[in-house]
Short mmCIF file of C-alpha atoms in Angstrom, two decimals:
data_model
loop_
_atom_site.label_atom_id
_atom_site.label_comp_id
_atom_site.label_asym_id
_atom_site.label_seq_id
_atom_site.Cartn_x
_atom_site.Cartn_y
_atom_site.Cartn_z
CA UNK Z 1 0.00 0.00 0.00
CA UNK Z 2 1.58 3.57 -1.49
CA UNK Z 3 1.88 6.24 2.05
CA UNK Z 4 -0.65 8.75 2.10
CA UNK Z 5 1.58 12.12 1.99
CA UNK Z 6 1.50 14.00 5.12
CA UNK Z 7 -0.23 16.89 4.82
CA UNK Z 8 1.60 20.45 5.23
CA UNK Z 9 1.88 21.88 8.22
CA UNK Z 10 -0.54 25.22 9.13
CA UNK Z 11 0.35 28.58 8.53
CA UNK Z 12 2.34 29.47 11.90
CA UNK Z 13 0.40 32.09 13.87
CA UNK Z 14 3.05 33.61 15.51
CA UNK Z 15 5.97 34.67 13.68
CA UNK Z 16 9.33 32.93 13.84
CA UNK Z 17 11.82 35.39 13.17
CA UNK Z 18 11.93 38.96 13.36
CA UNK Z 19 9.97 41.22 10.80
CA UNK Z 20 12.00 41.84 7.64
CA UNK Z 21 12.34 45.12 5.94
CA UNK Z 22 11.21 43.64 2.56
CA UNK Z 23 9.81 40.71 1.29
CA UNK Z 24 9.77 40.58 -2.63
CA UNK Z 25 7.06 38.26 -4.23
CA UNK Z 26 8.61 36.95 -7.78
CA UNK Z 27 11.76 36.06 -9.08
CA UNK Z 28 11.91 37.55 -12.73
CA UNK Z 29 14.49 40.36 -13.81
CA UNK Z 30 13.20 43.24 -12.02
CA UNK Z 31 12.87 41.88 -8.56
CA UNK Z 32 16.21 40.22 -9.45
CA UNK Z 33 17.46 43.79 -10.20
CA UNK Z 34 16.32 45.14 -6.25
CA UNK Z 35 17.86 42.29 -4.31
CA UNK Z 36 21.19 42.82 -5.90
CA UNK Z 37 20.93 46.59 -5.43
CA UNK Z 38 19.68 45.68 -2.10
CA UNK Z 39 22.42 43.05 -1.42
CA UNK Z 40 25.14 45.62 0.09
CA UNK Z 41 22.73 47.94 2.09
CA UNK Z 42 23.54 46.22 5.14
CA UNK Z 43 20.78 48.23 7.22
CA UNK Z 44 17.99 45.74 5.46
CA UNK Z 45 16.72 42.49 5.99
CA UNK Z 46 15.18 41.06 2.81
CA UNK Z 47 13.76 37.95 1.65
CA UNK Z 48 12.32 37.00 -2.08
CA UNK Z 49 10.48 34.35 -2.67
CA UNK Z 50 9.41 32.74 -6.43
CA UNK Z 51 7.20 29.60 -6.96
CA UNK Z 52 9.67 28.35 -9.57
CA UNK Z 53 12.52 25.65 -9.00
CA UNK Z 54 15.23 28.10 -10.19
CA UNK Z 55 15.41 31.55 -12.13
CA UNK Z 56 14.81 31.02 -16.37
CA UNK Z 57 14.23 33.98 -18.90
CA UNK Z 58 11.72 33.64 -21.14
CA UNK Z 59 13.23 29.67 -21.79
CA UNK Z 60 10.55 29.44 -25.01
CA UNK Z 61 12.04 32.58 -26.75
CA UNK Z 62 15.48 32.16 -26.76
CA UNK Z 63 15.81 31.07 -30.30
CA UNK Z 64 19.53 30.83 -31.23
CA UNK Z 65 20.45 34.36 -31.95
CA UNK Z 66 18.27 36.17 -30.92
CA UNK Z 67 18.94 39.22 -29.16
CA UNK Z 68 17.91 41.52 -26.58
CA UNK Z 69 16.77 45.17 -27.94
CA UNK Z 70 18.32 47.13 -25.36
CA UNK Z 71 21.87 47.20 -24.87
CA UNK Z 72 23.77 45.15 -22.61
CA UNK Z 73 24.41 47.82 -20.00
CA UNK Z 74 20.58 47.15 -19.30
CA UNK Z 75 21.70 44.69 -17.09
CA UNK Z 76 20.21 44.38 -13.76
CA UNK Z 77 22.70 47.18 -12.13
CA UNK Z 78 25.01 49.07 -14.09
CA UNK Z 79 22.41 52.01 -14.54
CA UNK Z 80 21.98 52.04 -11.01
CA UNK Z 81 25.43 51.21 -9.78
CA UNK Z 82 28.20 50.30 -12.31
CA UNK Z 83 30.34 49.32 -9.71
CA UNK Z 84 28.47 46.80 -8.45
CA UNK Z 85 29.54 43.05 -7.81
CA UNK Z 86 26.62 41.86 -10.31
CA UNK Z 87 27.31 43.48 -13.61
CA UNK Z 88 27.05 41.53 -16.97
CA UNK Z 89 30.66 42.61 -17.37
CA UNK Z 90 31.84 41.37 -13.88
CA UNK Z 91 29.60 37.86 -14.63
CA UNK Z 92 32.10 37.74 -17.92
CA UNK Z 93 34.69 38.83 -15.91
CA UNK Z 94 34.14 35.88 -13.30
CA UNK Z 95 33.92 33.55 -16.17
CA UNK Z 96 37.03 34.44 -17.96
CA UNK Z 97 35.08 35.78 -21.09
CA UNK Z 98 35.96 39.77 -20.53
CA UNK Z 99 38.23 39.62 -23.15
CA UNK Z 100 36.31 37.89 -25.93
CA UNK Z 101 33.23 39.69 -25.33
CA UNK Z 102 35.19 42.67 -25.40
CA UNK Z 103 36.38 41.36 -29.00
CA UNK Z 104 33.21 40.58 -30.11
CA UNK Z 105 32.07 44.10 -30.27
CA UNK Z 106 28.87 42.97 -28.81
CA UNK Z 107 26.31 46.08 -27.99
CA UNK Z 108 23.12 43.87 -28.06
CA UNK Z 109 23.99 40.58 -26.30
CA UNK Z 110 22.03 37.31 -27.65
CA UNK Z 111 19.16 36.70 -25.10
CA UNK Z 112 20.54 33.73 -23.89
CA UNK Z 113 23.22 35.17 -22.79
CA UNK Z 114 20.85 37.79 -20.66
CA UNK Z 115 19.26 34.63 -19.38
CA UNK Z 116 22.95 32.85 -18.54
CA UNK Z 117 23.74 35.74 -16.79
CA UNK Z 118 20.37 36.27 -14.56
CA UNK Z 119 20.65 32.53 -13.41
CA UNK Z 120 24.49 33.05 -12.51
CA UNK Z 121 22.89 36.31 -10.10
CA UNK Z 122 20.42 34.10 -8.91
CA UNK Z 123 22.21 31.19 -8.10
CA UNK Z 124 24.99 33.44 -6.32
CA UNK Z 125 22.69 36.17 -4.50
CA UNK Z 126 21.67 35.81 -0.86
CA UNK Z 127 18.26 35.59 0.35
CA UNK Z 128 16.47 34.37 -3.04
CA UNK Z 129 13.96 31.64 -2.24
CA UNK Z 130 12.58 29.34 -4.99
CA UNK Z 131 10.08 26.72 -4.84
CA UNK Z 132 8.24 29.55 -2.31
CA UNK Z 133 4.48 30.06 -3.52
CA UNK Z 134 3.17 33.19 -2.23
CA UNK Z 135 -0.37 32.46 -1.68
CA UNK Z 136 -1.85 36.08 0.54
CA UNK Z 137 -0.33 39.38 1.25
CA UNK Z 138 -2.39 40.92 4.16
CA UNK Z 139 -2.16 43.50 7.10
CA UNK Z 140 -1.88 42.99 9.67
CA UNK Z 141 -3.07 46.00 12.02
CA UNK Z 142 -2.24 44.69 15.32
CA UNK Z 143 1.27 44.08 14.75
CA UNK Z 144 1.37 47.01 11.92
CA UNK Z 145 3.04 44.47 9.71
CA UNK Z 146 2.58 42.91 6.60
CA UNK Z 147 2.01 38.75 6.29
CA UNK Z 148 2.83 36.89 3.71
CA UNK Z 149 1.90 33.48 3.53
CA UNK Z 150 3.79 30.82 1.55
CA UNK Z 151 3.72 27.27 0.28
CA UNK Z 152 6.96 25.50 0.16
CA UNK Z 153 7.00 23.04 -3.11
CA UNK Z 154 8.88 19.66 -3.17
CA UNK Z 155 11.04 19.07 -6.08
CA UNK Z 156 7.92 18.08 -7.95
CA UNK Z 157 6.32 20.74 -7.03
CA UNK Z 158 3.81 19.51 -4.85
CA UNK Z 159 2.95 21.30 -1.24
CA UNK Z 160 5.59 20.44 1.20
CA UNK Z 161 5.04 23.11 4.05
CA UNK Z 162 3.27 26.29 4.62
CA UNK Z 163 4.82 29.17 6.18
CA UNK Z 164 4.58 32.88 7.13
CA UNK Z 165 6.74 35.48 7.45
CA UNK Z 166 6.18 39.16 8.65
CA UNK Z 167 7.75 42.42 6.71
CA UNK Z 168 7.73 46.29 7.15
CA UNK Z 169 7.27 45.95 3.53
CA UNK Z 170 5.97 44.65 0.17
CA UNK Z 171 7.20 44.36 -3.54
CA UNK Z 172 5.52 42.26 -5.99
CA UNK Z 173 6.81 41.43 -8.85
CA UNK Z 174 4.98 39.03 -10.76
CA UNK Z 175 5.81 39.61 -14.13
CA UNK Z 176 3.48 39.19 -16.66
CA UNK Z 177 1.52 36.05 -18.23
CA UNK Z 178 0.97 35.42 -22.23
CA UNK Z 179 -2.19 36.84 -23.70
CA UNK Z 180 -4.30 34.72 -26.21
CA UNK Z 181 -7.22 36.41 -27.87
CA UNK Z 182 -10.53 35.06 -26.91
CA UNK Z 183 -11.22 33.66 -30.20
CA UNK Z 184 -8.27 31.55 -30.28
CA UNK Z 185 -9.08 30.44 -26.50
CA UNK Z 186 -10.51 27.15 -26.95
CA UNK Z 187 -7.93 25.66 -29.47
CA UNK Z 188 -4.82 27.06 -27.13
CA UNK Z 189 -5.13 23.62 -24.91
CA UNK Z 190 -6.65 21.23 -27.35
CA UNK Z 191 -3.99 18.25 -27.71
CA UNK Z 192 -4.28 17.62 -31.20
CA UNK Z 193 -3.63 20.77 -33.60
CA UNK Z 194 -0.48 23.15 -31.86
CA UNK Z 195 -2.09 26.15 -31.15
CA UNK Z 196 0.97 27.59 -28.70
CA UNK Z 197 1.39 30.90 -27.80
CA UNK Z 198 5.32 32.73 -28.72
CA UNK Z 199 6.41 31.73 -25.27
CA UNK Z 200 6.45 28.17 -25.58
CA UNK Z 201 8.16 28.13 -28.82
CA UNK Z 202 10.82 26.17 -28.28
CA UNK Z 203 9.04 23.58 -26.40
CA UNK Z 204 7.09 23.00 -29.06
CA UNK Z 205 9.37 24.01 -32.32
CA UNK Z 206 9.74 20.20 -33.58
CA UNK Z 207 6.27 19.63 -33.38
CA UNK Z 208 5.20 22.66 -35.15
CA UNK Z 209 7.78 21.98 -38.29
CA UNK Z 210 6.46 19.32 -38.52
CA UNK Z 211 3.01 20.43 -39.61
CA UNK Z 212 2.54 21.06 -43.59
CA UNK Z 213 1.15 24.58 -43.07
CA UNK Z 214 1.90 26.86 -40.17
CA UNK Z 215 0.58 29.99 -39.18
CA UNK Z 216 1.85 32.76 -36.90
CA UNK Z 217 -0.33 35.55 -35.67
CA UNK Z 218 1.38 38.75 -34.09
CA UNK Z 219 3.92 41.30 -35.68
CA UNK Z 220 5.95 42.11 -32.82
CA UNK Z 221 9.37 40.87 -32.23
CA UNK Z 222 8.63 37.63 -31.04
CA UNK Z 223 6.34 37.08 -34.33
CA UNK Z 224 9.09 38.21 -36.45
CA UNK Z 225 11.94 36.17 -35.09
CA UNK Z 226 9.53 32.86 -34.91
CA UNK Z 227 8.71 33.31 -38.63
CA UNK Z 228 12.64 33.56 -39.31
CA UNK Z 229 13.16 30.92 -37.14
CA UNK Z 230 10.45 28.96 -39.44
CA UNK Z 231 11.85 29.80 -42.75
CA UNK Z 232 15.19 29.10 -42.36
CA UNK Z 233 13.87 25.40 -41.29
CA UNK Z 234 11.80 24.67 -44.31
CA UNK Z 235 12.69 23.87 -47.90
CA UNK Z 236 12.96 26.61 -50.53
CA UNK Z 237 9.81 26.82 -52.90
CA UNK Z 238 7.51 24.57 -49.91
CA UNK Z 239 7.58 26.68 -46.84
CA UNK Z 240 4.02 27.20 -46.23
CA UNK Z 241 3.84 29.73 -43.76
CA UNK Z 242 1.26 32.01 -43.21
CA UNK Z 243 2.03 35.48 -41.09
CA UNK Z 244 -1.02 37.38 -40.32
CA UNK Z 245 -1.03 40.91 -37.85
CA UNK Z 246 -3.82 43.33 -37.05
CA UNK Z 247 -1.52 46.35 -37.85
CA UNK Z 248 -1.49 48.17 -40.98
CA UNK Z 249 2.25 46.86 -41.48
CA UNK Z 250 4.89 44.63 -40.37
CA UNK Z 251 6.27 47.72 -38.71
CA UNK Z 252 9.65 48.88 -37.68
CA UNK Z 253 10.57 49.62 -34.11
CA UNK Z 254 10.94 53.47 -33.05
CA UNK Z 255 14.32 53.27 -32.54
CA UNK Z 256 15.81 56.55 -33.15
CA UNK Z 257 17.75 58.37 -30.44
CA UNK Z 258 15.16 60.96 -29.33
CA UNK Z 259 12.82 58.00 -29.97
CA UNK Z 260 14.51 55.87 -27.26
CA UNK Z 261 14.43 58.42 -24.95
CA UNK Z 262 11.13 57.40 -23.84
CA UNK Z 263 12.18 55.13 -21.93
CA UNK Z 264 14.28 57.32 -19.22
CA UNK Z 265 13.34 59.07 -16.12
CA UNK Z 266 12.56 62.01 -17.14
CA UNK Z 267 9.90 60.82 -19.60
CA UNK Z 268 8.67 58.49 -16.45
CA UNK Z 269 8.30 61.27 -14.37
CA UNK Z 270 6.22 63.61 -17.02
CA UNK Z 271 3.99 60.43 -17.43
CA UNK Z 272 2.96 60.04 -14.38
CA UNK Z 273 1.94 63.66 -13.59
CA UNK Z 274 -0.22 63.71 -16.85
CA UNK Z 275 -3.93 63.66 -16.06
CA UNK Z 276 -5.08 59.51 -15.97
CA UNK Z 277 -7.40 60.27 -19.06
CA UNK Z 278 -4.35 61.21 -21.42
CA UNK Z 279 -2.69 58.37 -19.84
CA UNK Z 280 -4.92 56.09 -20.86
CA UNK Z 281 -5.00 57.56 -24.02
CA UNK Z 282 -0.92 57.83 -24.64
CA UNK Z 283 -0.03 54.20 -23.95
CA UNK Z 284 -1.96 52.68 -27.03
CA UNK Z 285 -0.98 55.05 -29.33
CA UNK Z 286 2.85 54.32 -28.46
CA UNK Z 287 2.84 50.98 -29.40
CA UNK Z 288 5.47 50.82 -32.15
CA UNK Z 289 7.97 52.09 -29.12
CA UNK Z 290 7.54 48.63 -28.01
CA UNK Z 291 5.50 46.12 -30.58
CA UNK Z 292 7.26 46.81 -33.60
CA UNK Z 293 10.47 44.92 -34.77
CA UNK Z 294 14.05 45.95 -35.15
CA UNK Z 295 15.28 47.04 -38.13
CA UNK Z 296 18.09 44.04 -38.15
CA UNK Z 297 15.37 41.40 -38.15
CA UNK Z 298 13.35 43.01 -40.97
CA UNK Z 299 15.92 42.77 -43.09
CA UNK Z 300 17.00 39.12 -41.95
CA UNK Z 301 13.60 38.31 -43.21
CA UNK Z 302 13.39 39.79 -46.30
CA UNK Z 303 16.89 38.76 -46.99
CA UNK Z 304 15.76 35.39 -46.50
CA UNK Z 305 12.78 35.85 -48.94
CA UNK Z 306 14.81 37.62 -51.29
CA UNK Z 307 17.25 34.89 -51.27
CA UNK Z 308 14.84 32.23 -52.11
CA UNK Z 309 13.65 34.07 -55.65
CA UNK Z 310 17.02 33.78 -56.86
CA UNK Z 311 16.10 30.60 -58.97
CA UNK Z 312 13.46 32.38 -60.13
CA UNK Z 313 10.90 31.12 -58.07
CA UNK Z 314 8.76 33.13 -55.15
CA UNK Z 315 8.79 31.27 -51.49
CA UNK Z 316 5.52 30.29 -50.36
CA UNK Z 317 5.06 32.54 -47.52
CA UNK Z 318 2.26 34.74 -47.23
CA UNK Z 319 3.02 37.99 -44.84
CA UNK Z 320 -0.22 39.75 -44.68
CA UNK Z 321 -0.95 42.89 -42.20
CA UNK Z 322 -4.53 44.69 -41.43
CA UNK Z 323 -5.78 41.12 -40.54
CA UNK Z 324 -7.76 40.08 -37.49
CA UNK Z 325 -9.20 36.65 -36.74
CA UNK Z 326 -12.77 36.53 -35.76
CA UNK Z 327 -13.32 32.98 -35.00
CA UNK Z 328 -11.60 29.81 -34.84
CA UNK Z 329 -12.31 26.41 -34.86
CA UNK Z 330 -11.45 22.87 -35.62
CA UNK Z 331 -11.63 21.09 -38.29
CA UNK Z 332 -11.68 17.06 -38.11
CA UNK Z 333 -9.04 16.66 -35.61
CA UNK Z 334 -5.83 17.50 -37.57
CA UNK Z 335 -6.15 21.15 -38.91
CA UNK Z 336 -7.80 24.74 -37.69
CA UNK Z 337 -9.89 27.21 -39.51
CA UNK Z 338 -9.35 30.70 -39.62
CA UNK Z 339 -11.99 32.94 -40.18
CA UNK Z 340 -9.96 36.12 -41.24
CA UNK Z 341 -11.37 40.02 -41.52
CA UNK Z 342 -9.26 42.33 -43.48
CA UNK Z 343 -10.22 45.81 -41.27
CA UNK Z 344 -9.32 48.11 -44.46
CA UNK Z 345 -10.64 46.07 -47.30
CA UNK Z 346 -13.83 45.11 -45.23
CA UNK Z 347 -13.21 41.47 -46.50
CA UNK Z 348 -13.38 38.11 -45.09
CA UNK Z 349 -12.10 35.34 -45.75
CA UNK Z 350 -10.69 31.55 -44.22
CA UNK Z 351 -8.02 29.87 -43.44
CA UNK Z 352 -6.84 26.05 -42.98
CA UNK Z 353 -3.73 25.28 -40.88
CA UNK Z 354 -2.13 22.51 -39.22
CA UNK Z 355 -0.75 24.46 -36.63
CA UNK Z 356 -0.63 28.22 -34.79
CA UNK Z 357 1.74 30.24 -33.17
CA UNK Z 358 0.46 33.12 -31.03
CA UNK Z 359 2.84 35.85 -30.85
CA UNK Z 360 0.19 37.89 -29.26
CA UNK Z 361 2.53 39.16 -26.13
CA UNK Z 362 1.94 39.51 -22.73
CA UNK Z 363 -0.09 41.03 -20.58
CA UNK Z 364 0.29 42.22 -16.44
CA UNK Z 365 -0.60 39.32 -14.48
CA UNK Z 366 -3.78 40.29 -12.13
CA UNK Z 367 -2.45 41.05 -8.85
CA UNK Z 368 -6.29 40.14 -7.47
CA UNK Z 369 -5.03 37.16 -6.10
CA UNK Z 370 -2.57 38.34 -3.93
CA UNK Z 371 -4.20 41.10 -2.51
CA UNK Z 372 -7.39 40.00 -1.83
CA UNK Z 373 -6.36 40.90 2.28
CA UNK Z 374 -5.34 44.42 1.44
CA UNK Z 375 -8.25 45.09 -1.09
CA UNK Z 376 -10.23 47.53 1.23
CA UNK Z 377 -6.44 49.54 2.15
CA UNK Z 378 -5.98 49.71 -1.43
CA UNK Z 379 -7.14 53.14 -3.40
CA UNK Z 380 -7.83 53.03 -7.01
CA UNK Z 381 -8.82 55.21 -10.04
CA UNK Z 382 -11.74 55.77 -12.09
CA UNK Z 383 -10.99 52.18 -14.09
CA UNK Z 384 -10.44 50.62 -10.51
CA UNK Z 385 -6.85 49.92 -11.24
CA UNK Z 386 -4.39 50.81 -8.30
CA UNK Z 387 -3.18 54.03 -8.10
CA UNK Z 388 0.60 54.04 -7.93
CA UNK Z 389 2.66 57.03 -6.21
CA UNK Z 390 6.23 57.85 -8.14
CA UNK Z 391 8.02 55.57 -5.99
CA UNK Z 392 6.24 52.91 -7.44
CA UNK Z 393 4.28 52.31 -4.06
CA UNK Z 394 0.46 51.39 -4.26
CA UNK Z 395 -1.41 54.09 -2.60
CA UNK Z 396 -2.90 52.40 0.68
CA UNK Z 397 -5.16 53.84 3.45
CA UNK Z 398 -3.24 56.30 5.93
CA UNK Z 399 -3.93 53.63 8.33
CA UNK Z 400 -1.19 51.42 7.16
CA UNK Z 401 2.30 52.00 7.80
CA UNK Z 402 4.43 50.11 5.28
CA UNK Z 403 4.63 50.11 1.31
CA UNK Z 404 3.95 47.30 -1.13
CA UNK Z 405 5.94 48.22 -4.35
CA UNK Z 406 4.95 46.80 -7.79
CA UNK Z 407 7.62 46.53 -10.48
CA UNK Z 408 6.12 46.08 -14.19
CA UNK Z 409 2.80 46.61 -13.06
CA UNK Z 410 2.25 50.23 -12.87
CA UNK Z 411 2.44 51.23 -17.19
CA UNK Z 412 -1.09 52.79 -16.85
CA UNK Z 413 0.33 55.55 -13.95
CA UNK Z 414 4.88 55.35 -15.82
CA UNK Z 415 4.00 54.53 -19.36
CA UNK Z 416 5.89 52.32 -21.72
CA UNK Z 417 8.76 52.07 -20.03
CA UNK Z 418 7.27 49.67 -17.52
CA UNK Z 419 8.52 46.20 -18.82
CA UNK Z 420 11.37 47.89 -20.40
CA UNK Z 421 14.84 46.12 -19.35
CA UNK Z 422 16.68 49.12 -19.54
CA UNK Z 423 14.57 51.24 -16.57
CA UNK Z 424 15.00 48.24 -14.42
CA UNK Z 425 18.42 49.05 -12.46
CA UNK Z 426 16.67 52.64 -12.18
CA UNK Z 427 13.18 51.63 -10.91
CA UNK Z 428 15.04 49.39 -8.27
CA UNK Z 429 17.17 52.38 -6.79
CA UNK Z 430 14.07 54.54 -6.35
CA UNK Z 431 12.41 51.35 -4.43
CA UNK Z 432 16.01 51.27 -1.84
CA UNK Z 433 15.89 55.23 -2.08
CA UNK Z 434 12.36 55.60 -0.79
CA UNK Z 435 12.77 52.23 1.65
CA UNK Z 436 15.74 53.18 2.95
CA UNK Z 437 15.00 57.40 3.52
CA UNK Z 438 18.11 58.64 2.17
CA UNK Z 439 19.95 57.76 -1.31
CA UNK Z 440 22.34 55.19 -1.15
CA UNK Z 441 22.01 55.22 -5.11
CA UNK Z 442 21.61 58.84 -5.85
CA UNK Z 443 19.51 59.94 -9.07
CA UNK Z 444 20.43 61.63 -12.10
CA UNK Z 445 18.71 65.34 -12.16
CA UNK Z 446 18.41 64.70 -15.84
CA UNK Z 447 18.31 61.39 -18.43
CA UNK Z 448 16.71 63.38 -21.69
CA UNK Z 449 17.72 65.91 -23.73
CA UNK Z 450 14.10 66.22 -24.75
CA UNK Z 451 12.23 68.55 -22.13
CA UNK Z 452 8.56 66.55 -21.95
CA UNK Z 453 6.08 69.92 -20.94
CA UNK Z 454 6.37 73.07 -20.53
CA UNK Z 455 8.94 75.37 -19.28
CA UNK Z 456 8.08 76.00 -15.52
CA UNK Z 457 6.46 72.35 -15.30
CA UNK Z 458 9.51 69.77 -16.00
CA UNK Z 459 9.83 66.10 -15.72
CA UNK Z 460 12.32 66.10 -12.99
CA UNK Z 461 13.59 63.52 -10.15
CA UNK Z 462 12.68 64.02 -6.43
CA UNK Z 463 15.31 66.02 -4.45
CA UNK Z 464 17.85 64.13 -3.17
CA UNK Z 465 16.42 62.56 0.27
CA UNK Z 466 12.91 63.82 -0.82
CA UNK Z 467 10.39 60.87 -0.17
CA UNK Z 468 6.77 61.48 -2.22
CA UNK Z 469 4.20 61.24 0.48
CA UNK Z 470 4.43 59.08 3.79
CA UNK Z 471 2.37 55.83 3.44
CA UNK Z 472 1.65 56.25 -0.26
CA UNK Z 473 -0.11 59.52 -0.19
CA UNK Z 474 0.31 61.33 -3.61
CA UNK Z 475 2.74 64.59 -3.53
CA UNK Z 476 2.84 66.83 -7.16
CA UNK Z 477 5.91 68.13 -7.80
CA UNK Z 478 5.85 71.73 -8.89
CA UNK Z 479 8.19 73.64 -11.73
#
């Protein structure tokens, strides 16, 4: 007779240790970023905690050259701190690759690289706890601390012990979760046709060349580098590949130097003191400063297109933009229809194909779940999504004393720079600078050389020392 598995032990009631400063919820790049910035502040006592079995980058995406589209001082410190122990270029350093990477002439590292050198922080950094499933975040008045509970996981991920720990302080970073459109729902986790979303790519790669037609739906990035990817795999003259986007074109990314500098401080800072309603309104029209595709990849592609007419023949790949997919279904058990709507043309039409890649990106994963104990602390705006001070601190009820910080959830209150590598290092000195009350990484008074508003109203950094608002209360900051 198989033992029955003991059951995990109850959340402890009392605590077991003393409060910590700052317990991080999630494990990806940007709470990766904090604890090594946090790492030599000796005055705090932080834990993070991650449901996974060990730190991995985007493992479905890391097609074999690919590369990141920020440069590879984006790295979790250097902006913040280039002396710090956990630069990219002390990880090559450590490794005895300084030298050829220096060689290389490498601006834009390959992503797996970026991923190599997270795990290599991760598996170094103090106080990083994996196979730790946050399951509540709550307040707790009498104490005037924070609880988080947890679920240790066994090495097969199944509940070995609960526990709880008590913090001054919060910061969730969750990251993000893929987005499939609702008509393509239903198909996503049928067993029989591939209908994958971009991040599982990889998983799934031999399985999808293997199909006799394939189809890949999205324009961004990830689209574009999954239908290189594709072509390069198939035959010349019998590709059959199908790449379908909503947008009017297989666009370019803004990438020009002005362009880029949307993604500093100072454009942060003028964000956030816009009213919500042209907030709301900016972020969609700005999406070819993140959804679009580098020039280096359009050409790849058309390169590769181009290359295959050279015996005089035309590839069979179809790249068509200004398409949108109404419905989907199955057909027999071995293929998927289409049905296509051409938004200019006012067309329709259908489509058979044996399998489908979403590269439909990502959206913020719901932070609901977690927060269910603070819901009635928490203060929202007219959509009911939390407002967020520029310290990146949810704004709570006066009546609570700590913080809970969100990384890469706040890009309807900072704008596009939210998931953006590159603001990471700087987001994460903010956090210690506001935790900590003074500025053990100080700020730059100015990232842009494009003023954002108005003489007499500029996007500008707190003072040095100069916390916005105790407990999450709102402070404007005047010209």
């Amino acid at each position: 007779m198989n033992a029955v598995p003991a059951a995990p032990t109850p959340h402890p009631t009392q605590p077991t240790e003393a409060p910590r400063d700052l317990v991080g919820v999630g494990i990806g790049p940007f709470n990766l970023s904090l604890a090594a910035l946090a790492h030599p502040l000796t005055e705090l006592d932080t834990a993070f905690y991650d449901q996974r079995p060990a730190f991995h980058w985007h493992p479905g995406l890391l097609i074999d050259g690919a590369t990141l589209q920020v440069p590879f001082l984006a790295d979790l410190v250097t902006l913040a701190d280039p002396t710090s122990h956990w630069t990219f270029l002390n990880y090559l350093k450590t490794h005895q690759r300084l030298f050829p990477f220096y060689l290389a002439e490498q601006f834009h590292i390959q992503r797996a690289a970026y991923d190599t050198y997270c795990r290599w922080v991760s598996e170094n950094l103090p106080g990083l706890h994996f196979s730790h499933q946050v399951d509540a975040v709550r307040w707790n008045s009498e104490r005037a601390l924070f609880e988080v509970d947890y679920t240790q996981l066994d090495a097969d991920g199944e509940a070995e012990a609960l526990g709880r720990t008590y913090t001054k302080n919060v910061v969730l970073g969750v990251g993000t979760e893929p987005h499939i459109p609702e008509p393509l729902r239903p198909l996503a986790d049928a067993p029989t046709v591939p209908v994958i979303h971009s991040a599982d790519y990889l998983t799934h790669r031999d399985r999808v060349l293997a199909a006799e037609h394939i189809t890949v739906i999205g324009s961004g990035q990830s689209g574009a580098e999954i239908f290189l990817d594709l072509l390069r795999a198939r035959p010349a003259g019998h590709e059959k590949i199908h790449w379908l986007t909503r947008t009017d074109a297989f666009a370019p990314m803004e990438y020009s130097k002005l362009g880029l500098e949307h993604f500093t401080p100072d454009y942060t800072h003028y964000f956030h003191q816009l009213p919500e309603a042209e907030r709301d309104h900016l972020v969609p029209a700005q999406w070819q400063l993140h959804k679009g595709i580098d020039a280096d990849t359009i050409a790849a592609i058309h390169e590769e297109l181009y290359r295959r007419t050279l015996d005089g023949g035309w590839p069979d790949a179809t790249l068509t933009p200004g398409v949108s997919v109404r419905t989907a279904g199955r057909v027999a058990t071995t293929k998927v229809e289409l049905h296509l709507e051409h938004r200019r043309q006012g067309t329709r039409s259908r489509l058979t194909t044996d399998a489908v890649i979403l590269a439909t990106g990502y959206q913020e994963r719901s932070l609901a779940p977690l927060l269910t104990g603070l819901d009635p602390y928490i203060r929202r705006d007219r959509a009911e999504r939390p407002r967020i001070d520029e310290q990146f601190r949810l704004v709570l009820d006066e009546s609570v004393r700590g913080a809970v910080y969100v990384q890469n959830a706040e890009r309807h209150t900072h704008g596009v720079g939210a998931p953006d590598l590159g603001l990471a290092a700087w987001r994460s000195a903010t956090i210690l600078n506001s935790l900590t009350g003074r500025d053990p990484y100080p700020q730059p008074a100015r990232t842009a050389f494009t003023t954002f508003g108005l003489t007499g109203h500029e996007n500008r950094a707190p003072r040095p020392g100069h916390r916005a608002g105790e407990r999450g209360q709102l402070i404007e900051l005047q010209g």
